Short mmCIF file of C-alpha atoms in Angstrom, two decimals:
data_model
loop_
_atom_site.label_atom_id
_atom_site.label_comp_id
_atom_site.label_asym_id
_atom_site.label_seq_id
_atom_site.Cartn_x
_atom_site.Cartn_y
_atom_site.Cartn_z
CA MET V 127 -0.08 -0.14 0.09
CA LYS V 128 2.62 2.67 -0.21
CA ARG V 129 6.70 2.87 -0.80
CA VAL V 130 8.99 5.47 0.51
CA SER V 131 12.59 5.71 -0.76
CA TRP V 132 15.29 6.10 2.28
CA MET V 133 17.04 9.64 3.04
CA ASN V 134 20.33 10.49 2.60
CA MET V 135 22.17 9.83 6.16
CA THR V 136 23.54 13.26 6.23
CA VAL V 137 20.15 14.77 5.34
CA MET V 138 18.79 12.57 7.85
CA ILE V 139 21.02 13.71 10.74
CA ALA V 140 20.50 17.32 9.78
CA ILE V 141 16.48 16.75 10.25
CA LEU V 142 17.07 14.90 13.50
CA THR V 143 19.32 17.80 14.64
CA LEU V 144 16.46 20.17 13.67
CA LEU V 145 13.73 18.63 14.96
CA VAL V 146 15.42 18.13 18.37
CA SER V 147 16.31 21.79 18.60
CA ALA V 148 13.03 23.12 17.22
CA CYS V 149 10.64 20.44 18.21
CA GLY V 150 11.72 19.92 21.80
CA GLY V 151 8.87 18.10 23.89
CA GLY V 152 5.95 18.77 21.11
CA ASN V 153 4.02 15.86 19.66
CA GLN V 154 5.53 14.36 16.75
CA ALA V 155 3.84 12.26 14.29
CA GLY V 156 5.46 9.28 15.25
CA SER V 157 5.03 9.12 18.81
CA LYS V 158 2.56 7.60 21.32
CA ASN V 159 -0.91 9.24 22.04
CA ALA V 160 -2.66 8.66 25.39
CA GLU V 161 -3.80 5.48 24.03
CA GLY V 162 -0.63 4.29 23.26
CA ALA V 163 -1.68 3.18 19.80
CA GLY V 164 0.88 4.35 17.70
CA SER V 165 4.69 3.41 17.56
CA SER V 166 7.76 5.69 17.14
CA ALA V 167 10.71 5.29 14.95
CA GLY V 168 13.51 5.60 17.73
CA GLY V 169 13.77 3.56 21.34
CA SER V 170 16.66 2.04 23.48
CA GLY V 171 19.11 0.92 21.44
CA GLY V 172 18.10 2.68 18.23
CA LYS V 173 15.38 0.24 17.52
CA VAL V 174 12.81 1.02 15.10
CA LYS V 175 9.18 0.21 16.60
CA ILE V 176 6.15 -0.55 14.73
CA SER V 177 3.04 -1.77 15.60
CA LEU V 178 0.14 -4.08 14.03
CA LEU V 179 -3.57 -3.74 14.66
CA ASN V 180 -5.04 -7.23 14.79
CA SER V 181 -8.83 -7.92 14.07
CA LYS V 182 -8.46 -11.62 14.16
CA GLY V 183 -8.86 -11.92 17.79
CA GLU V 184 -8.54 -15.85 17.94
CA ILE V 185 -4.72 -15.71 16.79
CA GLN V 186 -3.93 -12.62 19.42
CA THR V 187 -1.52 -15.17 21.37
CA GLN V 188 -0.20 -16.82 18.16
CA LEU V 189 0.62 -13.38 16.45
CA GLU V 190 2.31 -12.20 20.13
CA ALA V 191 4.39 -15.09 20.22
CA ALA V 192 5.26 -14.67 16.19
CA ALA V 193 6.30 -10.91 16.84
CA LYS V 194 8.88 -12.19 19.44
CA THR V 195 10.40 -14.58 17.20
CA PHE V 196 10.32 -12.04 14.26
CA GLU V 197 12.07 -9.79 16.69
CA ALA V 198 14.65 -11.92 17.56
CA ASP V 199 15.36 -12.72 14.01
CA HIS V 200 15.45 -8.81 13.56
CA PRO V 201 17.13 -7.24 16.55
CA GLY V 202 17.04 -3.61 15.49
CA ILE V 203 12.88 -3.76 15.37
CA THR V 204 10.48 -4.32 17.90
CA LEU V 205 7.10 -5.01 17.10
CA GLU V 206 3.88 -4.53 19.15
CA ILE V 207 0.64 -6.45 18.29
CA MET V 208 -2.43 -4.60 19.24
CA ALA V 209 -5.84 -6.18 19.36
CA ALA V 210 -8.92 -4.63 18.24
CA PRO V 211 -11.68 -4.25 20.61
CA ALA V 212 -14.10 -7.45 20.40
CA GLY V 213 -17.47 -5.88 18.64
CA THR V 214 -15.72 -3.44 16.89
CA SER V 215 -14.78 -3.65 13.17
CA PRO V 216 -11.35 -2.92 11.85
CA PHE V 217 -12.37 -0.24 9.82
CA GLU V 218 -14.32 1.86 12.97
CA ARG V 219 -10.95 1.19 15.10
CA ALA V 220 -8.49 2.38 12.19
CA SER V 221 -10.91 5.31 11.72
CA THR V 222 -10.64 6.21 15.27
CA MET V 223 -6.88 5.78 15.44
CA TYR V 224 -6.57 7.99 12.31
CA ALA V 225 -8.89 10.52 13.90
CA SER V 226 -6.64 10.68 16.83
CA GLY V 227 -3.50 11.04 14.88
CA ASN V 228 -1.74 8.16 15.79
CA PRO V 229 -2.76 5.04 13.74
CA PRO V 230 -0.79 1.74 13.90
CA THR V 231 2.11 0.99 11.30
CA MET V 232 0.06 -1.90 10.16
CA ILE V 233 -3.31 -2.36 9.90
CA MET V 234 -5.38 -5.89 9.45
CA LEU V 235 -8.19 -4.84 7.45
CA ASP V 236 -11.29 -6.69 5.96
CA THR V 237 -11.04 -6.64 1.93
CA GLY V 238 -13.71 -4.13 1.83
CA ASP V 239 -12.03 -1.63 3.96
CA VAL V 240 -8.62 -0.98 2.04
CA GLU V 241 -10.07 1.16 -0.43
CA LYS V 242 -11.36 3.57 2.10
CA PHE V 243 -7.70 3.84 3.38
CA LYS V 244 -6.13 4.12 -0.03
CA ASP V 245 -4.65 7.79 0.52
CA ARG V 246 -3.38 6.68 3.77
CA ILE V 247 -1.43 3.58 3.11
CA LEU V 248 1.57 2.54 1.08
CA ASP V 249 1.72 1.16 -2.43
CA LEU V 250 2.99 -2.25 -2.01
CA SER V 251 3.21 -3.20 -5.69
CA GLY V 252 7.06 -3.39 -5.66
CA GLU V 253 7.06 -6.04 -2.95
CA LYS V 254 8.68 -9.55 -4.10
CA TRP V 255 5.63 -11.60 -2.77
CA ASN V 256 3.18 -9.67 -5.50
CA ALA V 257 4.50 -12.81 -7.73
CA ASP V 258 3.82 -15.46 -5.67
CA ILE V 259 0.10 -14.73 -4.82
CA VAL V 260 -2.56 -17.08 -5.70
CA GLU V 261 -4.90 -16.34 -8.53
CA ASN V 262 -6.77 -13.06 -7.85
CA ALA V 263 -5.56 -12.40 -4.50
CA THR V 264 -5.00 -8.93 -4.81
CA SER V 265 -7.46 -8.19 -7.45
CA LEU V 266 -10.07 -6.40 -4.91
CA THR V 267 -7.18 -4.08 -3.27
CA THR V 268 -5.48 -2.90 -6.52
CA PHE V 269 -6.48 0.65 -7.57
CA ASP V 270 -5.02 2.59 -10.62
CA GLY V 271 -2.59 -0.33 -11.02
CA LYS V 272 -1.30 -0.33 -7.66
CA ASN V 273 -1.66 -3.17 -4.95
CA LEU V 274 -2.16 -1.50 -1.80
CA ALA V 275 -2.74 -4.49 0.42
CA PHE V 276 -1.01 -7.87 1.84
CA PRO V 277 -3.37 -11.04 1.32
CA LEU V 278 -2.89 -12.83 4.60
CA ALA V 279 -5.35 -15.66 4.37
CA ILE V 280 -7.65 -17.65 2.34
CA GLU V 281 -10.84 -18.49 4.70
CA GLY V 282 -13.82 -20.45 4.11
CA TYR V 283 -16.81 -21.25 6.33
CA GLY V 284 -20.07 -23.01 6.32
CA PHE V 285 -21.35 -25.73 8.70
CA ILE V 286 -18.45 -26.99 10.86
CA TYR V 287 -19.26 -31.21 11.74
CA ASN V 288 -17.71 -33.11 14.57
CA LYS V 289 -16.96 -36.33 12.52
CA PRO V 290 -17.50 -38.73 15.72
CA VAL V 291 -20.65 -37.12 16.54
CA LEU V 292 -22.00 -37.39 12.88
CA ASP V 293 -20.76 -40.72 12.37
CA GLN V 294 -22.50 -42.08 15.53
CA ALA V 295 -25.60 -40.27 14.29
CA VAL V 296 -25.62 -42.08 10.60
CA GLY V 297 -24.45 -45.38 12.03
CA GLY V 298 -21.30 -45.34 9.98
CA GLN V 299 -18.78 -43.09 8.02
CA PHE V 300 -20.30 -39.71 7.29
CA ASP V 301 -19.61 -38.40 4.14
CA PRO V 302 -20.65 -34.80 3.68
CA SER V 303 -21.24 -35.00 0.13
CA THR V 304 -24.37 -36.72 1.08
CA ILE V 305 -26.02 -33.14 2.27
CA LYS V 306 -27.08 -31.70 -0.79
CA THR V 307 -30.17 -30.13 -0.15
CA ARG V 308 -32.28 -28.58 2.81
CA SER V 309 -33.95 -31.61 3.41
CA ASP V 310 -30.97 -33.74 3.78
CA LEU V 311 -29.65 -31.08 6.49
CA GLU V 312 -33.07 -31.47 8.27
CA ASN V 313 -32.43 -35.33 8.18
CA LEU V 314 -28.94 -35.23 9.66
CA PHE V 315 -30.38 -33.05 12.10
CA LYS V 316 -33.07 -35.59 13.19
CA GLN V 317 -30.56 -38.55 13.08
CA ILE V 318 -28.08 -36.29 15.52
CA GLU V 319 -30.80 -35.74 18.03
CA ALA V 320 -31.94 -39.42 17.88
CA SER V 321 -28.47 -40.32 19.01
CA GLY V 322 -28.71 -38.21 21.99
CA LYS V 323 -26.82 -35.00 21.12
CA LYS V 324 -28.08 -31.50 20.01
CA ALA V 325 -27.91 -31.18 16.15
CA LEU V 326 -26.09 -27.52 16.28
CA ILE V 327 -25.65 -24.26 18.11
CA VAL V 328 -26.37 -20.97 16.29
CA SER V 329 -23.75 -18.26 17.65
CA PRO V 330 -25.72 -15.01 17.85
CA MET V 331 -22.70 -12.65 16.82
CA ASP V 332 -23.47 -9.83 14.62
CA TRP V 333 -20.50 -10.36 12.54
CA SER V 334 -21.58 -14.04 12.29
CA LEU V 335 -24.84 -13.40 10.94
CA GLY V 336 -24.25 -10.04 9.04
CA ALA V 337 -20.85 -10.73 7.51
CA HIS V 338 -21.23 -14.48 7.40
CA PHE V 339 -24.47 -15.69 7.21
CA LEU V 340 -26.11 -13.09 5.20
CA PRO V 341 -23.94 -12.72 2.47
CA LEU V 342 -24.45 -16.04 1.33
CA ALA V 343 -27.92 -14.83 0.00
CA TYR V 344 -25.67 -12.52 -2.47
CA ALA V 345 -23.20 -14.65 -3.41
CA THR V 346 -26.09 -17.01 -4.74
CA GLN V 347 -27.60 -15.09 -6.96
CA ASN V 348 -25.43 -15.90 -9.72
CA LYS V 349 -22.32 -18.20 -10.26
CA ASP V 350 -20.79 -14.78 -12.28
CA MET V 351 -19.94 -12.48 -9.64
CA ALA V 352 -20.23 -9.72 -12.44
CA GLU V 353 -23.88 -10.47 -11.89
CA VAL V 354 -23.89 -10.57 -8.46
CA ASN V 355 -22.15 -7.11 -8.58
CA LYS V 356 -25.21 -5.87 -10.64
CA PHE V 357 -28.12 -7.57 -8.12
CA ILE V 358 -25.92 -5.26 -5.47
CA ASP V 359 -26.00 -2.20 -7.49
CA SER V 360 -29.78 -2.50 -8.11
CA LEU V 361 -30.37 -3.06 -4.23
CA LYS V 362 -28.52 0.07 -4.04
CA ALA V 363 -30.78 1.73 -6.94
CA GLY V 364 -33.86 0.68 -5.02
CA GLN V 365 -34.76 -1.34 -7.98
CA THR V 366 -34.92 -4.94 -6.71
CA THR V 367 -37.40 -5.98 -4.28
CA LEU V 368 -36.53 -9.07 -2.38
CA ALA V 369 -39.72 -10.47 -1.14
CA ASP V 370 -39.93 -13.18 -3.46
CA ASN V 371 -36.18 -13.57 -4.22
CA LYS V 372 -35.48 -17.26 -4.34
CA ALA V 373 -32.01 -17.36 -3.14
CA LEU V 374 -32.75 -14.81 0.13
CA ASN V 375 -36.08 -17.16 1.09
CA GLY V 376 -34.31 -19.73 0.30
CA LEU V 377 -31.36 -19.29 2.66
CA LEU V 378 -33.98 -17.56 5.57
CA ASP V 379 -35.77 -21.13 5.08
CA THR V 380 -32.48 -23.09 6.10
CA PHE V 381 -32.10 -20.24 8.73
CA ASP V 382 -35.39 -21.21 10.11
CA LEU V 383 -34.60 -24.66 10.42
CA MET V 384 -31.41 -23.80 12.35
CA LYS V 385 -33.43 -21.74 14.47
CA GLU V 386 -35.61 -24.87 15.13
CA TYR V 387 -32.61 -27.01 15.78
CA ASN V 388 -30.55 -24.52 17.87
CA ILE V 389 -29.40 -26.07 21.49
CA ASP V 390 -29.76 -22.32 22.63
CA LYS V 391 -33.46 -21.62 21.18
CA LYS V 392 -34.91 -20.70 24.56
CA SER V 393 -32.22 -18.02 24.67
CA PRO V 394 -30.94 -17.48 20.86
CA LEU V 395 -29.00 -14.53 21.82
CA SER V 396 -27.23 -15.47 25.07
CA GLY V 397 -24.16 -17.33 23.58
CA VAL V 398 -20.74 -15.95 22.76
CA TYR V 399 -18.24 -16.95 20.48
CA GLU V 400 -16.31 -19.38 22.63
CA ARG V 401 -19.72 -21.44 23.37
CA GLY V 402 -20.02 -22.47 19.98
CA ALA V 403 -16.41 -23.74 19.98
CA GLU V 404 -16.42 -25.58 23.17
CA LEU V 405 -19.91 -27.45 22.52
CA LEU V 406 -18.52 -28.51 19.26
CA GLY V 407 -14.96 -29.37 20.37
CA LYS V 408 -16.52 -31.30 23.34
CA GLY V 409 -19.05 -33.24 20.95
CA GLU V 410 -22.31 -31.78 22.80
CA VAL V 411 -23.57 -30.77 19.41
CA GLY V 412 -22.66 -31.93 16.17
CA ILE V 413 -22.58 -28.68 13.79
CA TRP V 414 -21.63 -24.96 14.10
CA PHE V 415 -21.67 -22.50 11.46
CA GLN V 416 -18.64 -20.89 11.55
CA GLY V 417 -15.39 -20.34 9.60
CA ASN V 418 -11.90 -22.27 9.72
CA TRP V 419 -10.63 -19.48 11.82
CA ALA V 420 -12.49 -20.82 14.55
CA TRP V 421 -9.89 -23.83 15.00
CA PRO V 422 -7.42 -23.01 17.78
CA GLN V 423 -10.61 -22.70 20.07
CA ILE V 424 -12.06 -25.60 18.73
CA LYS V 425 -9.34 -27.42 19.49
CA SER V 426 -8.74 -26.36 22.88
CA PHE V 427 -11.96 -28.17 23.88
CA ASP V 428 -11.10 -31.09 21.91
CA THR V 429 -10.31 -33.79 23.86
CA ALA V 430 -10.71 -36.86 21.69
CA ASN V 431 -8.11 -35.98 19.19
CA GLY V 432 -11.75 -35.71 16.63
CA GLU V 433 -12.25 -34.90 13.05
CA TYR V 434 -13.84 -32.37 11.28
CA GLY V 435 -14.96 -30.83 8.66
CA PHE V 436 -17.48 -28.48 6.48
CA ILE V 437 -20.83 -29.02 4.94
CA PRO V 438 -22.09 -26.39 2.70
CA VAL V 439 -25.21 -24.35 3.81
CA PRO V 440 -27.67 -25.59 1.30
CA ILE V 441 -30.35 -23.08 0.02
CA SER V 442 -33.08 -25.14 -1.52
CA ASP V 443 -34.26 -28.80 -2.29
CA THR V 444 -32.93 -28.70 -5.68
CA PRO V 445 -29.48 -30.48 -5.58
CA ASP V 446 -27.92 -28.62 -8.49
CA ASP V 447 -29.00 -25.12 -7.19
CA PHE V 448 -25.87 -22.88 -7.02
CA GLY V 449 -24.55 -23.07 -3.51
CA ASN V 450 -25.91 -26.09 -2.08
CA ARG V 451 -22.56 -28.06 -2.68
CA GLU V 452 -20.31 -25.14 -2.93
CA ILE V 453 -18.34 -23.67 0.11
CA SER V 454 -17.89 -20.05 0.36
CA LEU V 455 -14.38 -19.19 0.30
CA ALA V 456 -12.20 -15.98 -0.41
CA THR V 457 -9.31 -14.16 0.46
CA SER V 458 -9.54 -12.29 3.68
CA LYS V 459 -8.13 -10.27 5.86
CA ARG V 460 -5.54 -8.02 4.17
CA ILE V 461 -2.44 -6.01 5.96
CA VAL V 462 -1.96 -2.60 4.79
CA VAL V 463 1.14 -0.31 5.92
CA ASP V 464 0.45 3.42 7.09
CA LYS V 465 1.82 5.96 5.05
CA GLU V 466 0.61 9.36 6.64
CA LYS V 467 2.36 9.16 10.24
CA SER V 468 4.85 6.32 9.84
CA THR V 469 8.53 7.06 9.17
CA PRO V 470 10.70 5.49 6.24
CA GLU V 471 12.15 3.10 8.69
CA GLN V 472 8.91 2.15 10.07
CA GLN V 473 7.53 1.37 6.58
CA GLU V 474 10.75 -0.51 5.73
CA ALA V 475 10.50 -2.69 9.28
CA ALA V 476 6.66 -3.26 8.06
CA LYS V 477 7.76 -4.85 4.93
CA ALA V 478 10.37 -6.81 6.17
CA PHE V 479 7.63 -8.21 8.47
CA LEU V 480 5.43 -9.41 5.77
CA ASN V 481 8.56 -10.83 3.80
CA TRP V 482 9.32 -12.87 6.98
CA LEU V 483 5.72 -14.10 6.89
CA VAL V 484 6.14 -15.38 3.19
CA TYR V 485 9.63 -16.55 2.86
CA GLU V 486 11.24 -17.55 6.12
CA GLU V 487 10.38 -20.78 7.62
CA LYS V 488 9.53 -19.51 10.91
CA GLY V 489 7.22 -17.08 9.33
CA GLN V 490 5.33 -20.10 7.22
CA ASP V 491 5.43 -21.80 10.48
CA PHE V 492 3.23 -19.25 12.13
CA LEU V 493 1.08 -18.88 9.39
CA VAL V 494 0.37 -22.60 8.63
CA ASN V 495 1.24 -24.39 11.53
CA GLN V 496 0.66 -22.17 14.68
CA THR V 497 -2.92 -19.87 13.47
CA ASN V 498 -4.10 -22.35 11.00
CA ILE V 499 -4.15 -19.93 8.12
CA ILE V 500 -4.58 -21.28 4.44
CA PRO V 501 -1.62 -18.77 3.17
CA ALA V 502 -2.80 -16.88 -0.25
CA PHE V 503 0.63 -17.67 -1.48
CA LYS V 504 1.78 -20.15 -4.08
CA SER V 505 5.34 -20.18 -2.78
CA ILE V 506 4.16 -21.75 0.60
CA THR V 507 3.45 -25.24 -0.12
CA LEU V 508 3.03 -26.66 3.36
CA PRO V 509 0.04 -28.43 3.77
CA ALA V 510 -2.89 -27.32 5.72
CA ALA V 511 -2.05 -28.20 9.44
CA ASP V 512 -5.77 -28.63 10.44
CA PRO V 513 -8.62 -30.66 9.52
CA LEU V 514 -10.88 -27.66 8.68
CA GLY V 515 -7.99 -26.09 6.37
CA ARG V 516 -7.78 -29.53 5.01
CA SER V 517 -11.43 -29.59 4.39
CA ILE V 518 -11.21 -26.22 2.40
CA GLN V 519 -8.60 -27.60 0.12
CA GLU V 520 -10.54 -30.69 -0.77
CA TYR V 521 -13.39 -28.48 -1.83
CA MET V 522 -10.82 -26.32 -3.60
CA ALA V 523 -9.38 -29.40 -5.59
CA LYS V 524 -12.94 -30.49 -6.86
CA GLY V 525 -14.10 -26.72 -7.78
CA GLN V 526 -16.82 -26.72 -5.36
CA PHE V 527 -16.47 -23.66 -3.91
CA GLN V 528 -18.12 -20.22 -4.49
CA GLU V 529 -16.70 -16.52 -4.10
CA SER V 530 -17.15 -15.40 -0.57
CA MET V 531 -18.81 -11.56 -0.55
CA SER V 532 -15.41 -10.14 0.87
CA VAL V 533 -16.49 -6.75 -0.09
CA LEU V 534 -19.21 -5.26 1.60
CA PRO V 535 -19.96 -2.16 3.42
CA ALA V 536 -18.22 -1.19 6.45
CA ASP V 537 -21.44 -1.15 8.36
CA HIS V 538 -22.93 -3.88 6.84
CA TRP V 539 -22.42 -6.63 9.72
CA ALA V 540 -23.43 -4.26 12.29
CA LYS V 541 -26.79 -3.14 10.94
CA LEU V 542 -27.80 -6.11 9.15
CA GLY V 543 -26.01 -8.32 11.42
CA ALA V 544 -28.66 -6.55 14.22
CA SER V 545 -31.62 -7.22 11.72
CA MET V 546 -30.59 -11.12 11.46
CA GLN V 547 -30.42 -10.77 15.49
CA LYS V 548 -33.71 -9.86 15.78
CA TYR V 549 -34.96 -12.45 13.38
CA LEU V 550 -33.32 -14.99 14.75
CA SER V 551 -34.84 -13.97 18.61
CA GLY V 552 -38.56 -13.76 16.95
CA ALA V 553 -38.51 -10.01 17.53
CA GLY V 554 -38.83 -9.37 13.94
CA ASP V 555 -40.38 -11.44 11.25
CA ARG V 556 -39.13 -12.31 8.03
CA GLY V 557 -41.02 -9.49 6.01
CA THR V 558 -39.25 -6.87 8.75
CA LEU V 559 -35.96 -8.31 8.21
CA ILE V 560 -36.52 -8.10 4.15
CA GLN V 561 -37.56 -4.30 4.53
CA GLU V 562 -34.43 -3.77 6.71
CA ILE V 563 -32.13 -5.02 4.26
CA GLU V 564 -33.82 -3.14 1.12
CA GLU V 565 -33.82 -0.16 3.52
CA TYR V 566 -30.01 -0.72 4.36
CA TRP V 567 -29.01 -1.07 0.76
CA LYS V 568 -30.44 2.16 -0.51
CA THR V 569 -28.53 3.82 2.20
CA VAL V 570 -25.05 2.81 0.55
CA LYS V 571 -23.46 5.28 -1.60
#
């Protein structure tokens, strides 16, 4: 997202001398504010201090460990990992930090947020790793021929299943390819409950419902993403009504089925993210709607060394309908580098960290083995270290995937996630939900 050349040492010394004498105790661009959000170029021993705002809370601990390993490999750099507050979108947090005048050196953004910061972040087109990315990994973050973001991961989501639970339910080896329709899914729910376990848990977080589940209704409008984009444009223009939309209503019919079999049916908004991982990992439920990012939490609760995989979310009772057998995946989470407040030294240090992730054995180990990320780089050939990653790779190999709606308005998950929560709890009916979806898109510029 940006490139800056190094300054001549003589000029640098002169500038530093002027800054020290003229600015004294002033608030320089790279210094920390009251929040401690920024990172200064200086430090004890002349180290360059950089920071990364992490919006993937489930890998905070692993990122902090990776930072220490990176620092050991780069003694002249210190890297602070800052966690975005739970329930706050990375766009909102980054905007607040820019407003305070002290953004982090690096920011982990959702794909659709990159363009909003394009005037404040570094052009990364000249970095070596651009030649090693998987197909289309930077197409959504390239503007005027300049790639502004580092593609961190390929992520997928759908119904995560605990295989031993489902094996017991079906009386044999469960095969996810047998779930081709909503009726197939309902029969599986019944089999799980007949075996003495609960069918599934529906996590009520707005980001899960608003950024992952509801967007399936957009993505399954058409196999051609160009047609999906036209559909979104028609929603913005108020030219499309959704009351009779097949994909949306089909998805909501599936959601109604999920509501009926939800272990938290009596208190559907009470659950938290960790509860889903715990119930699935302990085998108390057979299925959880979530993505492969959840593996570290599931693993922490799994005591039987179980097997897990994905089932796509069926939206109809016609097996060949698009979406019924395709897992949803996309290149997600992008790291951008600030150019507005960070120094040239900080920018170079940030780029060194990104290169470390791609080309150093320890960096690759962090991505694949420590955080269970599916890298967006062809040069990283380590196989997925976890069963969810392997499940996604199997769907990719068979061509059974649909492109996730990775570019959505920044407030989509909060606003329509809230609408989905009302529908989940029974505080709003389908007509109200559809009306709120239509009204929301009319406000999007």
